[in-house]
CSV table of C-alpha atoms in Angstrom, one decimal:
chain,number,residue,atom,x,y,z
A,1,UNK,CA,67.0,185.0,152.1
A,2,UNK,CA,63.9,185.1,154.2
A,3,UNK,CA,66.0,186.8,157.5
A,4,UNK,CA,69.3,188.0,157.7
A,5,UNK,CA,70.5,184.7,159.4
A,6,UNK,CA,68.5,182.5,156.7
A,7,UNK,CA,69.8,181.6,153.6
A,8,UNK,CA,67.5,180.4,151.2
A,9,UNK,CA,69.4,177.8,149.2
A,10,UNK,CA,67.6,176.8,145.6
A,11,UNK,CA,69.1,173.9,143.8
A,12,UNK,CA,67.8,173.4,139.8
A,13,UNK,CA,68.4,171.7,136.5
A,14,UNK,CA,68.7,172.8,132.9
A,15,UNK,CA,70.3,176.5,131.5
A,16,UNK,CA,69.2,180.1,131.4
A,17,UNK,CA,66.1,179.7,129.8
A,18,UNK,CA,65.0,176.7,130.1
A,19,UNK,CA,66.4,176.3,134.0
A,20,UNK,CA,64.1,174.6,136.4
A,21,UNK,CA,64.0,174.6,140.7
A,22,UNK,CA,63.3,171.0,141.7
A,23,UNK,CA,64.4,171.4,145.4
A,24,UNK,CA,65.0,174.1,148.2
A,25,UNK,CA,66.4,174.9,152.0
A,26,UNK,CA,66.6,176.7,154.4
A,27,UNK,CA,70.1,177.1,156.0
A,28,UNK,CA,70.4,178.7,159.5
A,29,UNK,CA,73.6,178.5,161.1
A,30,UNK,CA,74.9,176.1,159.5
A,31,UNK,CA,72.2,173.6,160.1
A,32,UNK,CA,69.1,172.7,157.3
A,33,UNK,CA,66.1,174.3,159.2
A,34,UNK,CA,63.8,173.3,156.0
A,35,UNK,CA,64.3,171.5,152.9
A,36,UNK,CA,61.2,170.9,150.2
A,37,UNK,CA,61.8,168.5,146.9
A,38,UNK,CA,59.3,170.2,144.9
A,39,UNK,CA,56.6,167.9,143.8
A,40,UNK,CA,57.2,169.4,139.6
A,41,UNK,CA,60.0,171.6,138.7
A,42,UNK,CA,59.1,175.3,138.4
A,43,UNK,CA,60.9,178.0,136.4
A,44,UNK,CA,63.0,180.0,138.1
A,45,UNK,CA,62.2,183.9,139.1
A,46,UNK,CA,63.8,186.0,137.3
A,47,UNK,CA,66.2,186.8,139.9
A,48,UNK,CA,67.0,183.7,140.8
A,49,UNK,CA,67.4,183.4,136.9
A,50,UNK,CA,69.9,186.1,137.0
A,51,UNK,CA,71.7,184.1,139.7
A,52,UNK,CA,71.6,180.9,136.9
A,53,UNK,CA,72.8,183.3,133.8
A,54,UNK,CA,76.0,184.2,136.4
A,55,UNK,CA,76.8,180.9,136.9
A,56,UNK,CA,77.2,179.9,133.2
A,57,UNK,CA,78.6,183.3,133.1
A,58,UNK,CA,81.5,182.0,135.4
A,59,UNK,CA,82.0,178.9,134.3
A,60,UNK,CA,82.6,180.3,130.8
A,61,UNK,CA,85.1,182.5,131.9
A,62,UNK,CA,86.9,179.9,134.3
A,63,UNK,CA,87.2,178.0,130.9
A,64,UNK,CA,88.4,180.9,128.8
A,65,UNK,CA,91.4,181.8,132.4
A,66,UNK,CA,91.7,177.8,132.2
A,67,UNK,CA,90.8,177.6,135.7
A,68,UNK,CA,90.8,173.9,136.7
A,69,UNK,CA,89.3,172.2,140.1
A,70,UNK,CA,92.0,170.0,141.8
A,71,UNK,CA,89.9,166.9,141.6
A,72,UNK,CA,88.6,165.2,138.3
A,73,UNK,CA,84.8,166.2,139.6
A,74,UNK,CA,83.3,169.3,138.2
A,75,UNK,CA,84.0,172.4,140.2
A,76,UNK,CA,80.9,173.0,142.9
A,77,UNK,CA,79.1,176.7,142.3
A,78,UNK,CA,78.1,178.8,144.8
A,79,UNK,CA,76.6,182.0,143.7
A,80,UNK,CA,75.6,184.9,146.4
A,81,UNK,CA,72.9,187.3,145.6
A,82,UNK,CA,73.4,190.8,146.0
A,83,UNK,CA,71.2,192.4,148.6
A,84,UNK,CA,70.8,195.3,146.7
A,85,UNK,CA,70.4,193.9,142.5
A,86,UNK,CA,73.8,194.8,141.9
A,87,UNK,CA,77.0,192.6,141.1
A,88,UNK,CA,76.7,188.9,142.2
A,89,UNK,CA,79.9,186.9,143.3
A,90,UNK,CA,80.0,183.3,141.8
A,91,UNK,CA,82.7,181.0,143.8
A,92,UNK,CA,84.0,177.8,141.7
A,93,UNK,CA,85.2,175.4,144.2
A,94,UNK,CA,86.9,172.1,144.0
A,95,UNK,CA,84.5,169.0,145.1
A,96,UNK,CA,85.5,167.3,147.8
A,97,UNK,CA,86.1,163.7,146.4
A,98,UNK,CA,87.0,162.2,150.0
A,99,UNK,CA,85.8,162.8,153.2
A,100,UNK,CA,89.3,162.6,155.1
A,101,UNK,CA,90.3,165.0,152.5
A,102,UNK,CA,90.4,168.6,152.3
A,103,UNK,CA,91.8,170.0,149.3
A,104,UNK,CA,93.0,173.8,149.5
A,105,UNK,CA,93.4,174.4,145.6
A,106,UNK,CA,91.2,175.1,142.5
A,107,UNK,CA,89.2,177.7,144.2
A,108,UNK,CA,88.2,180.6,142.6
A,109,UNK,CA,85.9,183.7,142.4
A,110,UNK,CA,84.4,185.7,139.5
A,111,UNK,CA,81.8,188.5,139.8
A,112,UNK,CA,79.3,189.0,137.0
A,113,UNK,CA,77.6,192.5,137.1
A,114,UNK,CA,74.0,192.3,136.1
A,115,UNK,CA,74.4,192.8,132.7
A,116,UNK,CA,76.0,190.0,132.1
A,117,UNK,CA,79.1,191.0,132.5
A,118,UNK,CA,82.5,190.0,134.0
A,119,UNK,CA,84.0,192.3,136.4
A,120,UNK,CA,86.6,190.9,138.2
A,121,UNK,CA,87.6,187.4,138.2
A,122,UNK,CA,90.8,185.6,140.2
A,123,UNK,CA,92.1,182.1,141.7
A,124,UNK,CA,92.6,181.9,145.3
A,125,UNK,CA,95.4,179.7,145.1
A,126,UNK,CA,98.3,179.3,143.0
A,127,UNK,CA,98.7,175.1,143.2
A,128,UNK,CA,96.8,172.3,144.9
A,129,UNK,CA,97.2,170.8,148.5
A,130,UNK,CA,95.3,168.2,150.0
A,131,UNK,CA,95.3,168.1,153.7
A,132,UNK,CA,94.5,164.8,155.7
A,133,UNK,CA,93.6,164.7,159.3
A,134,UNK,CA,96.9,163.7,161.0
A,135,UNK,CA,96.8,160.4,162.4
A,136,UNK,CA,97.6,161.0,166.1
A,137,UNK,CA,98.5,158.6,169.6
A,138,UNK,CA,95.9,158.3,172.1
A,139,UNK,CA,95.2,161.1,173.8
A,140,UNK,CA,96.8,163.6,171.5
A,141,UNK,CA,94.5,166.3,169.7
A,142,UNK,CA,95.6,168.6,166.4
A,143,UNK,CA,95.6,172.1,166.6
A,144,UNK,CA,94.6,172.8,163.0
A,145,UNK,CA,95.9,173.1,159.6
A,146,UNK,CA,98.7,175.1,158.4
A,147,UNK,CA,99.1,176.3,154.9
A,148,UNK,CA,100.9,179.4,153.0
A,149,UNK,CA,99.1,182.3,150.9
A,150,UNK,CA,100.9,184.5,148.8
A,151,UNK,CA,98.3,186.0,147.2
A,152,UNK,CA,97.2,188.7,150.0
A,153,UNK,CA,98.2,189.9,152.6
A,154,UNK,CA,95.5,188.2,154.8
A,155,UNK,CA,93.5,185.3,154.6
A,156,UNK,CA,90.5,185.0,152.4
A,157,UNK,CA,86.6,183.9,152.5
A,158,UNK,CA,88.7,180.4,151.0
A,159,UNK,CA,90.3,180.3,154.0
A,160,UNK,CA,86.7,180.5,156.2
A,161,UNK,CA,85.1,178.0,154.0
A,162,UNK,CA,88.1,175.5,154.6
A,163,UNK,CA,87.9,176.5,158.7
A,164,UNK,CA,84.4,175.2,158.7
A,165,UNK,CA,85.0,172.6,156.4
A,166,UNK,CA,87.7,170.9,158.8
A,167,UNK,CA,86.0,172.0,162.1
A,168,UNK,CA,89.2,173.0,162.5
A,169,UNK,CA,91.7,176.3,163.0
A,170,UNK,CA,93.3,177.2,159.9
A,171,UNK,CA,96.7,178.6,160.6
A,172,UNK,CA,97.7,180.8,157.3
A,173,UNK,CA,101.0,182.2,156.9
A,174,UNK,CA,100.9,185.1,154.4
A,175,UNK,CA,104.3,187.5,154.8
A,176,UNK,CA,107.4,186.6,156.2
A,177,UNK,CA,106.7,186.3,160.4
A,178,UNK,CA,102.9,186.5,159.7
A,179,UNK,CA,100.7,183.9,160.6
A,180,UNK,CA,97.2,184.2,161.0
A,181,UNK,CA,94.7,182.2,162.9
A,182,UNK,CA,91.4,181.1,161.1
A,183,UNK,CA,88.5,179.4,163.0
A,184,UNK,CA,85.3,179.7,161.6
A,185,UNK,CA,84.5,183.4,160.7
A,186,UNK,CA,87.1,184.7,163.1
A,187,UNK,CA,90.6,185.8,161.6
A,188,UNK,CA,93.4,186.9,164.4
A,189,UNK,CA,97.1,187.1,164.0
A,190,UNK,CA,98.5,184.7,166.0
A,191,UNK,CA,101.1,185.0,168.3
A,192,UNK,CA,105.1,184.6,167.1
A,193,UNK,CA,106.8,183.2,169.8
């Protein structure tokens, strides 16, 4: 990251070693403020290297838990660097196949210490659900998505990701009479009438 409110987003090709950056952006929020496709590949940094080893990292323990994605396409990888050198979390997510489609499922998180190490892994869901867009009569607008988690007692980062995926409120119900309100970063309870 370049500024707190820049992520600096590095895509590349290959493993570990032999792993390669061919393109990068800039991500500001939630827009691309810069992108570069590098004119060759360059080896990674070692950091960024690190950030590579973690991913295989996960993937090789998602396949050891038998963590699946809810779509046939390979899970999409998102791993965070650690401001400080320290653990990195690596999120496997399930691709979205279909634009109309978001799939709330096959999500999960493992966090690789810098040794190479696993130190926690877990699924955020416990079965797949694909939500459509409700078709609706003129006039008429949704209010959001509703879904249940049972896995905590409030909603996850999952459930932020899926609230800017949609564009729209993610109402999750957690505990008996709980419902929380999700819309973009911003988790409230919502009111029980």
């Amino acid at each position: 990251m370049s500024d707190e409110q820049t992520l600096h987003v590095t895509y590349y090709r290959g493993t570990n070693a032999t792993a390669q950056a061919f393109f990068v952006a800039d991500v500001r929020g939630g827009k691309v403020v810069r992108q570069e496709q590098l004119p060759q590949p360059i080896a990674l940094t070692p950091p960024q290297a690190f950030l590579a080893r973690a991913r295989e990292v996960a993937l090789e323990r998602a396949k050891a838990q038998k963590y699946e994605p809810c779509t046939p396409a390979p899970f999409n990888t998102v791993v965070l660097p650690s401001p400080n050198g320290g653990p990195v979390a690596v999120y496997l997510l399930t691709a979205q196949q279909d634009a109309a489609t978001y799939v709330m499922g096959g999500n999960y998180r493992v966090v690789v210490a810098p040794d190479g190490q696993v130190l926690s892994s877990r699924p955020f869901n416990v079965s797949c659900l694909a939500m459509k867009r409700p078709k609706l009569p003129p006039g008429a607008t949704a209010e959001g998505f509703m879904t249940t988690h049972l896995l905590d007692p409030v909603p996850t980062e999952i459930h932020v990701f899926t609230s800017y995926n949609t564009h729209m409120p993610l109402f999750v119900a957690t505990a008996a009479k709980t419902v929380w309100v999700v819309k973009d970063s911003v988790i409230t309870l919502a009111p029980i009438k």
